[in-house]
Short mmCIF file of C-alpha atoms in Angstrom, two decimals:
data_model
loop_
_atom_site.label_atom_id
_atom_site.label_comp_id
_atom_site.label_asym_id
_atom_site.label_seq_id
_atom_site.Cartn_x
_atom_site.Cartn_y
_atom_site.Cartn_z
CA UNK X 4 -10.43 5.46 31.50
CA UNK X 5 -7.08 3.66 31.87
CA UNK X 6 -4.26 3.67 29.38
CA UNK X 7 -4.47 -0.17 28.89
CA UNK X 8 -4.24 -0.95 25.20
CA UNK X 9 -6.85 -2.87 23.23
CA UNK X 10 -6.02 -6.31 22.06
CA UNK X 11 -4.23 -6.42 18.67
CA UNK X 12 -5.87 -9.69 17.76
CA UNK X 13 -9.54 -9.31 18.69
CA UNK X 14 -9.66 -5.52 19.23
CA UNK X 15 -11.49 -5.84 22.62
CA UNK X 16 -10.59 -3.76 25.65
CA UNK X 17 -10.56 -6.42 28.22
CA UNK X 18 -6.81 -6.56 28.66
CA UNK X 19 -4.49 -6.48 31.66
CA UNK X 20 -0.75 -6.33 32.40
CA UNK X 21 0.93 -9.51 33.66
CA UNK X 22 4.51 -8.67 34.34
CA UNK X 23 6.19 -7.49 31.06
CA UNK X 24 3.35 -8.88 28.85
CA UNK X 25 -0.15 -7.70 28.07
CA UNK X 26 -2.83 -10.38 28.20
CA UNK X 27 -6.41 -10.28 26.54
CA UNK X 28 -8.87 -11.94 28.95
CA UNK X 29 -11.36 -12.61 26.11
CA UNK X 30 -9.15 -14.40 23.51
CA UNK X 31 -6.08 -15.31 25.68
CA UNK X 32 -3.59 -13.48 23.28
CA UNK X 33 -0.41 -12.32 24.90
CA UNK X 34 1.93 -9.56 23.56
CA UNK X 35 4.64 -7.37 24.74
CA UNK X 36 3.44 -3.99 26.08
CA UNK X 37 5.31 -2.07 23.66
CA UNK X 38 3.85 -0.63 20.48
CA UNK X 39 4.57 -2.73 17.44
CA UNK X 40 7.10 -1.31 15.07
CA UNK X 41 5.67 -0.04 11.76
CA UNK X 42 6.96 -2.20 8.81
CA UNK X 43 8.27 -0.25 5.91
CA UNK X 44 5.83 0.03 3.01
CA UNK X 45 6.99 -2.06 0.04
CA UNK X 46 5.44 -1.29 -3.32
CA UNK X 47 5.74 -3.97 -5.97
CA UNK X 48 4.77 -4.14 -9.72
CA UNK X 49 2.91 -6.96 -11.35
CA UNK X 50 6.05 -9.00 -11.65
CA UNK X 51 7.02 -8.60 -8.00
CA UNK X 52 9.82 -6.08 -8.59
CA UNK X 53 10.15 -3.45 -5.80
CA UNK X 54 9.12 0.06 -6.97
CA UNK X 55 10.72 3.25 -5.48
CA UNK X 56 10.12 6.94 -5.81
CA UNK X 57 11.26 8.22 -9.22
CA UNK X 58 11.20 4.86 -11.10
CA UNK X 59 10.02 4.49 -14.60
CA UNK X 60 7.09 1.95 -15.23
CA UNK X 61 5.22 0.61 -18.23
CA UNK X 62 1.53 -0.09 -18.58
CA UNK X 63 1.01 -3.83 -19.31
CA UNK X 64 -2.59 -3.54 -20.72
CA UNK X 65 -4.85 -0.96 -22.23
CA UNK X 66 -6.53 1.11 -19.42
CA UNK X 67 -9.60 3.31 -19.48
CA UNK X 68 -8.99 6.57 -17.59
CA UNK X 69 -11.83 8.11 -15.74
CA UNK X 70 -12.36 11.74 -16.76
CA UNK X 71 -10.55 11.45 -20.05
CA UNK X 72 -11.54 10.17 -23.43
CA UNK X 73 -7.99 8.99 -24.12
CA UNK X 74 -7.12 5.43 -22.94
CA UNK X 75 -3.69 4.49 -21.65
CA UNK X 76 -2.35 2.06 -24.28
CA UNK X 77 -0.31 -0.96 -23.47
CA UNK X 78 3.40 0.05 -23.38
CA UNK X 79 2.79 3.52 -22.31
CA UNK X 80 5.70 4.75 -20.23
CA UNK X 81 5.18 6.56 -16.87
CA UNK X 82 8.43 8.38 -15.75
CA UNK X 83 9.27 9.65 -12.31
CA UNK X 84 6.48 7.90 -10.36
CA UNK X 85 5.54 8.95 -6.79
CA UNK X 86 4.64 6.46 -4.13
CA UNK X 87 1.23 7.01 -2.38
CA UNK X 88 1.64 7.27 1.27
CA UNK X 89 0.36 4.31 3.23
CA UNK X 90 -0.94 2.57 0.11
CA UNK X 91 1.15 -0.34 -1.56
CA UNK X 92 -1.37 -0.74 -4.47
CA UNK X 93 -1.32 2.67 -6.01
CA UNK X 94 1.31 5.06 -7.53
CA UNK X 95 0.93 8.58 -8.92
CA UNK X 96 2.59 9.71 -12.23
CA UNK X 97 2.11 11.51 -15.53
CA UNK X 98 2.06 10.17 -19.05
CA UNK X 99 2.84 12.41 -22.19
CA UNK X 100 -0.80 13.10 -22.78
CA UNK X 101 -2.51 12.66 -19.34
CA UNK X 102 -1.26 14.30 -16.19
CA UNK X 103 -2.17 13.49 -12.56
CA UNK X 104 -2.71 9.67 -12.98
CA UNK X 105 -3.16 7.40 -9.99
CA UNK X 106 -2.47 3.88 -11.13
CA UNK X 107 -2.83 0.47 -9.60
CA UNK X 108 0.51 -1.38 -9.50
CA UNK X 109 -1.01 -4.58 -10.77
CA UNK X 110 -1.20 -3.06 -14.19
CA UNK X 111 2.40 -1.88 -14.13
CA UNK X 112 5.85 -3.28 -14.69
CA UNK X 113 9.12 -1.69 -13.82
CA UNK X 114 10.92 -0.50 -17.05
#
């Protein structure tokens, strides 16, 4: 098996090198032979504000919590959030009453 990469557009293996470019024979897509640089993960709240590790967020609507009989009420403050690696839609944090929460960022706003 050769070390020719698969096409990033159609994911087929029928690719070949053409000078400094790689070409897919199936879809005709051309790209540089270098691996694409990984973009930095940007986590945003419901208003589009960028969230970083250690921020404080507020819950914007009442949420039922799986495994708990206590719901998270609107306005609950989550301090010292942790970002979930490779996932821009979830954060981890603790409230005063419930520990070990994983929350979707669409229900949060930066405090």
